[in-house]
CSV table of C-alpha atoms in Angstrom, one decimal:
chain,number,residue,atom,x,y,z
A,1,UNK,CA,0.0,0.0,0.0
A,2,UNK,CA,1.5,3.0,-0.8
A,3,UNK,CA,2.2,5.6,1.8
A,4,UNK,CA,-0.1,8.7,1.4
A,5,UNK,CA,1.4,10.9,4.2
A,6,UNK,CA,4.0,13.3,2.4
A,7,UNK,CA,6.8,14.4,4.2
A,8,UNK,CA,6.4,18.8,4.1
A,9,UNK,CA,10.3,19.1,3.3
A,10,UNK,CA,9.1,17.0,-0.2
A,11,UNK,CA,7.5,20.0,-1.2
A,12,UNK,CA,8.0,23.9,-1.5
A,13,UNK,CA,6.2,27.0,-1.3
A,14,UNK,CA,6.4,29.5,-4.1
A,15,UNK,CA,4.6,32.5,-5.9
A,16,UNK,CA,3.5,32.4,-9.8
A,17,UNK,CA,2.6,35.8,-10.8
A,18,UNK,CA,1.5,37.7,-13.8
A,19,UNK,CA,0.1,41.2,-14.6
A,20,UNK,CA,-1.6,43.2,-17.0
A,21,UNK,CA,-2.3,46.9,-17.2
A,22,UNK,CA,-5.8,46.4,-15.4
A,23,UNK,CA,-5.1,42.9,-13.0
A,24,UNK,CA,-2.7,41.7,-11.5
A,25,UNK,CA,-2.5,38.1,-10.3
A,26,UNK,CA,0.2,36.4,-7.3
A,27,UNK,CA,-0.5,32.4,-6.9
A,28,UNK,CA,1.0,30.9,-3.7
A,29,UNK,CA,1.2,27.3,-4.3
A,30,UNK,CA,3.2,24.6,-3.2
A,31,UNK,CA,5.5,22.5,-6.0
A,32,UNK,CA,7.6,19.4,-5.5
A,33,UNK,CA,11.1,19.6,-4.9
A,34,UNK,CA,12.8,19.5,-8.1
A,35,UNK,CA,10.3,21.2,-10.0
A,36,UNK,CA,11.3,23.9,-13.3
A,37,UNK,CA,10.3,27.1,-13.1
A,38,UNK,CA,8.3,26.3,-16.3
A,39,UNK,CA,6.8,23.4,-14.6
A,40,UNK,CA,5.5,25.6,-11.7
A,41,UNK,CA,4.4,28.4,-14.0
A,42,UNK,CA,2.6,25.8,-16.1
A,43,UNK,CA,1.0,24.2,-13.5
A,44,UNK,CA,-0.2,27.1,-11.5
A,45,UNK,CA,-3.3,27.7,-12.8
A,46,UNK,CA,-2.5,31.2,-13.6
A,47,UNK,CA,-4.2,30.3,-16.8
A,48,UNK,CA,-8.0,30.0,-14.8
A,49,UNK,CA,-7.2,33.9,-14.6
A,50,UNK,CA,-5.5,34.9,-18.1
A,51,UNK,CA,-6.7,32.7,-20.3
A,52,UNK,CA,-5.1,33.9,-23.4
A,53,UNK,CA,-1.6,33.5,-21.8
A,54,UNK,CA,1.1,31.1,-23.3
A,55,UNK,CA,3.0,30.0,-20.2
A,56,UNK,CA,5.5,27.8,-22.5
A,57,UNK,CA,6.3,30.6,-24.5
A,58,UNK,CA,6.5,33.4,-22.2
A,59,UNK,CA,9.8,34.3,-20.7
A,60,UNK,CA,10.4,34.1,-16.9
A,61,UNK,CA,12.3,35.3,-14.1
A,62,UNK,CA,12.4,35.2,-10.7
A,63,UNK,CA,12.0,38.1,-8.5
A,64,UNK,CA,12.8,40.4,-11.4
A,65,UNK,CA,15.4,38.7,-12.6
A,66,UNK,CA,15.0,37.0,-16.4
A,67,UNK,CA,16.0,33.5,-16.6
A,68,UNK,CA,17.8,31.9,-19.4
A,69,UNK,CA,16.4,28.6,-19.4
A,70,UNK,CA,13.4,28.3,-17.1
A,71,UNK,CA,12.8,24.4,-18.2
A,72,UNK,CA,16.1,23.0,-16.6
A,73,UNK,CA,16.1,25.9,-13.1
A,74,UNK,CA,14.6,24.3,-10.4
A,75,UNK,CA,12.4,26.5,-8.0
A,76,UNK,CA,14.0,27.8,-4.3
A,77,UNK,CA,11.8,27.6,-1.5
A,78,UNK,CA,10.2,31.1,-1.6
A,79,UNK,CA,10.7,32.0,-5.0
A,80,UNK,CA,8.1,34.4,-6.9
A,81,UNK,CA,8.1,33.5,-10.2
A,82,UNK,CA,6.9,35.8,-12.7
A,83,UNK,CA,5.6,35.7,-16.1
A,84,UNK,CA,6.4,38.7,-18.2
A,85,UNK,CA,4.7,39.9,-21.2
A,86,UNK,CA,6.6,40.6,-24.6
A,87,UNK,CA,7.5,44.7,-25.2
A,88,UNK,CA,5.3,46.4,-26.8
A,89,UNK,CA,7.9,48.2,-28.1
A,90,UNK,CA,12.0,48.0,-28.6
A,91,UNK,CA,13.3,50.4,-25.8
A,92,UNK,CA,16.3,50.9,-28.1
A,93,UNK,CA,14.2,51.9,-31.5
A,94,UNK,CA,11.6,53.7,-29.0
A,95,UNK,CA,15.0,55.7,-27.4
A,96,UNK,CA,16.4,56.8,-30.7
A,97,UNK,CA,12.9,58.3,-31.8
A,98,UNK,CA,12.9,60.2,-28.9
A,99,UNK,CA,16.6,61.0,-29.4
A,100,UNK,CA,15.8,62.6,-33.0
A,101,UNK,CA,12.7,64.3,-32.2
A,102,UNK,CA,14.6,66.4,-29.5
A,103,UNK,CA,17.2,67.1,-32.2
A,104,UNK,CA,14.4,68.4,-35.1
């Protein structure tokens, strides 16, 4: 029979959060140790609240921090991880407008 008590230091308590504009959205829930990033983003249910959101595609980081390769990083006890939305616009071409309007 297997054993259905699990022992607390199995498992780890983290944040999965995303925002728009208008809503913003922190999930605390409680991953497996050994779990990605990606994983936990995945399985967060952070989708029940932004449907239209691509957790495998978005990029990640972890307490504001970007991460390379959220698929092999396994989460730290405590970690908020966050799912960021693409620019909306390149802060380099958006800087150089600005940079020859000022000039005109």
């Amino acid at each position: 029979m297997a054993n259905l008590i699990v022992n607390s230091s199995e498992w780890l308590g983290v944040e999965v959060a995303f925002a728009l504009p208008d809503k913003q959205v922190i999930l605390p829930i409680q991953v497996a140790v050994g779990t990605s990033l990606l994983d936990a983003a995945i399985n967060s249910g952070i989708n029940n609240h932004f449907p239209e959101l691509d957790v495998a595609s978005a990029r990640l980081g972890v307490f504001g921090k970007l991460v390379a390769k959220p698929a092999e990083q396994a989460v730290k006890e405590g970690d908020r991880i966050e799912i960021y939305r693409p620019l909306l616009a390149d802060p380099k071409a958006s800087r150089l407008r600005r940079a020859e309007k000022k000039t005109v």
